[in-house]
């Protein structure tokens, strides 16, 4: 069984997305990842390619939130995957969790989901009652 990050990062449309991100400034990278997450979750007409990009964005968000990664070659080629840790907002983490929990794969997603839930992704379910 191939590690999830290696599986998703080898998809052709994802490689194109990573190439596009590598040409951006750090703030723009974070915004582009956020945009991909939002599109994947909120667009009722999301394409198969958009879904793959969203899954990659969710994986990047999980890595930024502390998930371990196996795709060392990819991270070396696209250092922002590792260097922008702690850049994921709570909203990004929630969207990423929603995307990754719906992925149909034989790969193990637990460490990615745990990184997102460990970042208190589900904090909104506790309510704001004081």
CSV table of C-alpha atoms in Angstrom, one decimal:
chain,number,residue,atom,x,y,z
A,1,UNK,CA,0.0,0.0,0.0
A,2,UNK,CA,1.4,3.3,-1.1
A,3,UNK,CA,1.5,6.2,1.4
A,4,UNK,CA,-1.4,8.7,0.8
A,5,UNK,CA,0.8,11.7,0.2
A,6,UNK,CA,2.9,9.9,-2.4
A,7,UNK,CA,-0.4,8.7,-4.1
A,8,UNK,CA,-2.0,12.1,-4.3
A,9,UNK,CA,1.2,14.0,-5.1
A,10,UNK,CA,1.9,11.9,-8.2
A,11,UNK,CA,-1.3,12.8,-10.0
A,12,UNK,CA,-0.6,14.8,-13.1
A,13,UNK,CA,-3.1,17.6,-12.3
A,14,UNK,CA,-1.6,17.8,-8.8
A,15,UNK,CA,1.9,18.1,-10.1
A,16,UNK,CA,0.7,21.0,-12.3
A,17,UNK,CA,-0.9,22.6,-9.2
A,18,UNK,CA,2.3,22.2,-7.2
A,19,UNK,CA,4.3,23.8,-10.1
A,20,UNK,CA,1.9,26.7,-10.1
A,21,UNK,CA,2.3,27.1,-6.3
A,22,UNK,CA,6.0,27.1,-6.5
A,23,UNK,CA,6.0,30.2,-8.6
A,24,UNK,CA,4.0,32.2,-5.9
A,25,UNK,CA,5.0,34.2,-2.8
A,26,UNK,CA,4.3,32.5,0.5
A,27,UNK,CA,1.0,34.4,1.3
A,28,UNK,CA,-0.2,33.6,-2.2
A,29,UNK,CA,0.6,29.9,-1.7
A,30,UNK,CA,-1.5,29.8,1.4
A,31,UNK,CA,-4.3,31.6,-0.3
A,32,UNK,CA,-4.2,29.2,-3.3
A,33,UNK,CA,-4.3,26.2,-1.1
A,34,UNK,CA,-7.3,27.7,0.8
A,35,UNK,CA,-9.0,28.5,-2.5
A,36,UNK,CA,-8.6,24.9,-3.6
A,37,UNK,CA,-10.1,23.6,-0.3
A,38,UNK,CA,-13.1,26.0,-0.6
A,39,UNK,CA,-13.7,25.0,-4.3
A,40,UNK,CA,-13.6,21.3,-3.4
A,41,UNK,CA,-16.1,21.6,-0.5
A,42,UNK,CA,-18.4,24.3,-1.6
A,43,UNK,CA,-18.7,24.0,-5.4
A,44,UNK,CA,-21.6,21.7,-6.3
A,45,UNK,CA,-20.1,21.1,-9.8
A,46,UNK,CA,-16.5,20.3,-8.7
A,47,UNK,CA,-14.6,18.4,-11.5
A,48,UNK,CA,-12.6,15.3,-11.0
A,49,UNK,CA,-9.4,17.4,-11.5
A,50,UNK,CA,-10.6,20.0,-8.9
A,51,UNK,CA,-11.3,17.1,-6.5
A,52,UNK,CA,-7.7,15.8,-6.9
A,53,UNK,CA,-6.3,19.3,-6.4
A,54,UNK,CA,-8.5,19.7,-3.3
A,55,UNK,CA,-7.3,16.4,-1.9
A,56,UNK,CA,-3.7,17.6,-2.5
A,57,UNK,CA,-4.5,20.9,-0.8
A,58,UNK,CA,-6.0,19.1,2.1
A,59,UNK,CA,-2.9,16.9,2.4
A,60,UNK,CA,-0.7,20.0,2.3
A,61,UNK,CA,-2.9,21.6,5.0
A,62,UNK,CA,-2.5,18.4,7.2
A,63,UNK,CA,1.3,18.5,6.7
A,64,UNK,CA,1.3,22.2,7.7
A,65,UNK,CA,-0.7,21.1,10.8
A,66,UNK,CA,1.9,18.5,11.8
A,67,UNK,CA,1.1,15.4,9.8
A,68,UNK,CA,4.2,13.4,8.9
A,69,UNK,CA,4.9,13.0,5.2
A,70,UNK,CA,6.5,10.2,3.2
A,71,UNK,CA,6.9,11.9,-0.1
A,72,UNK,CA,10.4,13.3,0.6
A,73,UNK,CA,11.2,13.8,-3.1
A,74,UNK,CA,8.1,15.9,-3.6
A,75,UNK,CA,8.7,17.9,-0.5
A,76,UNK,CA,12.3,18.5,-1.6
A,77,UNK,CA,11.1,19.7,-5.0
A,78,UNK,CA,8.3,21.8,-3.4
A,79,UNK,CA,9.8,23.0,-0.1
A,80,UNK,CA,6.8,25.2,0.7
A,81,UNK,CA,5.0,21.9,1.7
A,82,UNK,CA,7.4,21.7,4.7
A,83,UNK,CA,8.4,25.3,5.2
A,84,UNK,CA,5.0,26.8,5.7
A,85,UNK,CA,4.1,24.8,8.8
A,86,UNK,CA,1.6,26.6,11.1
A,87,UNK,CA,0.2,28.5,8.1
A,88,UNK,CA,-3.1,26.6,8.1
A,89,UNK,CA,-6.1,28.5,9.5
A,90,UNK,CA,-8.8,26.8,11.5
A,91,UNK,CA,-11.1,27.2,8.6
A,92,UNK,CA,-8.6,25.5,6.3
A,93,UNK,CA,-8.1,22.7,8.7
A,94,UNK,CA,-11.9,22.1,8.9
A,95,UNK,CA,-12.2,22.0,5.1
A,96,UNK,CA,-9.2,19.7,4.8
A,97,UNK,CA,-10.7,17.3,7.3
A,98,UNK,CA,-14.0,17.3,5.4
A,99,UNK,CA,-12.1,16.5,2.2
A,100,UNK,CA,-9.8,13.8,3.5
A,101,UNK,CA,-12.5,12.0,5.5
A,102,UNK,CA,-14.3,11.4,2.2
A,103,UNK,CA,-11.3,10.1,0.2
A,104,UNK,CA,-11.8,6.6,-1.1
A,105,UNK,CA,-8.4,5.0,-1.0
A,106,UNK,CA,-6.6,1.9,0.4
A,107,UNK,CA,-3.8,4.3,1.7
A,108,UNK,CA,-3.8,5.2,5.4
A,109,UNK,CA,-5.1,8.6,6.0
A,110,UNK,CA,-5.1,8.4,9.8
A,111,UNK,CA,-2.0,10.5,10.5
A,112,UNK,CA,-3.4,13.3,8.2
A,113,UNK,CA,-6.8,13.3,9.9
A,114,UNK,CA,-5.2,13.1,13.3
A,115,UNK,CA,-3.0,16.1,12.6
A,116,UNK,CA,-6.1,18.1,11.6
A,117,UNK,CA,-8.2,17.0,14.6
A,118,UNK,CA,-5.3,17.5,16.9
A,119,UNK,CA,-5.4,21.1,15.6
A,120,UNK,CA,-8.9,21.2,17.1
A,121,UNK,CA,-10.6,21.1,13.7
A,122,UNK,CA,-13.8,20.0,15.4
A,123,UNK,CA,-13.7,22.9,18.0
A,124,UNK,CA,-16.8,24.4,16.4
A,125,UNK,CA,-18.9,21.4,17.4
A,126,UNK,CA,-18.4,22.2,21.1
A,127,UNK,CA,-20.4,25.4,20.7
A,128,UNK,CA,-19.7,28.9,22.0
A,129,UNK,CA,-21.8,28.6,25.2
A,130,UNK,CA,-20.0,29.9,28.2
